[in-house]
């Protein structure tokens, strides 16, 4: 059974296996297909048109399914590997062990944002940025640029307290839990973390940085935490909503999975702490 | 430069079209400006054409057809050194691009400038939808 652990508690061996599996997916070309898929949805999900992966109620089940698929790909390389999560309310500086050379490597250099240490540095020649929006083929970061701060636990708790899953108009202007977690409104959780990391994480091709998966694994855990706090609240909308994935509608690109299928994460994995 | 001149003309018209009701506008020009994904309220942004940190940034209403896939700027197009920057307008009227996707700014010009700073001299690559 897959148990997703806090990245801060991984052993040296678990980190090494995770990194090696990422490098193998990259080498085989499978990794970049995930980047391509994500960017296609980033560019096509709009507030007033069809929206599936982002700025809509299905942001959470879509990314849950996306991460499950990615985790299964990792496990096809090394069956012992599970996706870790990054609790950025706790590990909130560039000095966190997350950014050490034995794991994801650190921030980028001032001149061009290039990450210079760890397995994902361009110089190691195993992490070329192929699916890109500009000419640069090296991983970039600018951790905490401009004095930006990651969300605090109190800010997370204020969002987890929201009882209603999502509200009309079911987009980036909505009130409710989903849009506050996604970050288009209010204290801003998910979006702000992308901006804090900088580099490719601030762009539509954000999965080029492996931290994408650890960030979204924590966002996914926060959804599970919210469900545990609000057992009587359900995914919304239930049915009949134009341009939006209702509870029983299938989601692109898989077309065989619905938000209803994704509500119970324990069918697929558990967390190292009770949700 | 007639292309740019036309863009500017359209920009003025589209701006007027999006402003508060009651403004008289030139109907034929307005009809040229696709606005399918634009928010319901708020003025359309002004066109611009300037050199910012050594890069030519331009913005204005997009012409129908001919652009790359996945255009969701409400009919508004932004280029950097002639290459299209994928932009999108949020429901509250703010803007994001594929370069600065998670941090909305107020206007397309601010968005183009933010992209120039982020690019640090690198060229945009042509847009694709994978």
Coordinates of C-alpha atoms in Angstrom, one line a residue, chain A residues 36 38-40 42-48 55 110-112 132-136 140 148 171-173 184 190-191 194-195 199 201-204 206, chain B residues 36-40 69-72 86 88-92 96-104 118-120 122-130:
Chain A
X36 CA 3.0 18.7 -21.7
X38 CA -0.2 20.1 -17.5
X39 CA 0.6 23.0 -19.8
X40 CA -2.1 22.1 -22.2
X42 CA -3.1 25.5 -18.0
X43 CA -3.5 27.2 -21.4
X44 CA -7.0 25.9 -22.1
X45 CA -8.7 26.2 -18.7
X46 CA -10.6 29.5 -18.7
X47 CA -12.9 31.3 -16.3
X48 CA -15.7 31.6 -18.9
X55 CA -9.7 27.5 -11.7
X110 CA 21.5 35.4 -9.3
X111 CA 22.7 35.9 -12.9
X112 CA 20.3 33.6 -14.7
X132 CA 9.4 24.9 -22.3
X133 CA 7.9 28.3 -23.0
X134 CA 11.2 30.1 -23.6
X135 CA 14.7 29.3 -24.9
X136 CA 16.2 28.2 -21.6
X140 CA 15.6 27.6 -12.7
X148 CA 8.0 36.6 -0.4
X171 CA -14.0 29.7 -11.4
X172 CA -11.2 32.0 -10.2
X173 CA -13.7 34.5 -8.7
X184 CA -7.1 33.0 -6.8
X190 CA -1.4 27.0 -3.7
X191 CA -0.7 29.8 -6.2
X194 CA 4.4 28.3 -7.1
X195 CA 5.4 32.0 -7.1
X199 CA 11.7 29.7 -12.2
X201 CA 7.4 26.7 -11.1
X202 CA 5.9 30.1 -11.8
X203 CA 5.0 29.1 -15.4
X204 CA 2.6 26.8 -17.2
X206 CA 5.7 24.1 -13.7
Chain B
X36 CA -15.4 35.4 -26.4
X37 CA -13.5 34.8 -23.2
X38 CA -13.5 38.4 -21.8
X39 CA -15.1 39.1 -18.5
X40 CA -18.6 40.5 -18.5
X69 CA -3.9 27.5 -30.4
X70 CA -5.0 28.1 -26.9
X71 CA -5.6 31.8 -27.1
X72 CA -7.7 33.0 -24.1
X86 CA 0.1 33.3 -24.2
X88 CA -5.4 35.0 -20.2
X89 CA -7.8 37.4 -18.4
X90 CA -9.2 36.4 -15.1
X91 CA -12.9 36.8 -14.2
X92 CA -11.9 39.8 -12.0
X96 CA -1.8 36.2 -16.2
X97 CA 0.6 34.7 -18.9
X98 CA 2.2 31.3 -19.4
X99 CA 5.4 32.9 -18.1
X100 CA 3.8 34.4 -14.9
X101 CA 0.9 32.0 -14.5
X102 CA 0.2 32.1 -10.8
X103 CA 0.5 35.8 -10.0
X104 CA -2.2 38.1 -11.6
X118 CA 11.4 36.8 -16.0
X119 CA 12.9 35.9 -19.4
X120 CA 16.2 37.7 -18.6
X122 CA 15.7 34.5 -23.4
X123 CA 13.4 34.3 -26.5
X124 CA 9.9 33.0 -26.2
X125 CA 9.3 29.7 -28.0
X126 CA 6.2 29.3 -30.2
X127 CA 3.1 28.4 -28.4
X128 CA 1.7 24.9 -28.6
X129 CA -1.0 23.0 -26.9
X130 CA 1.0 19.8 -26.8

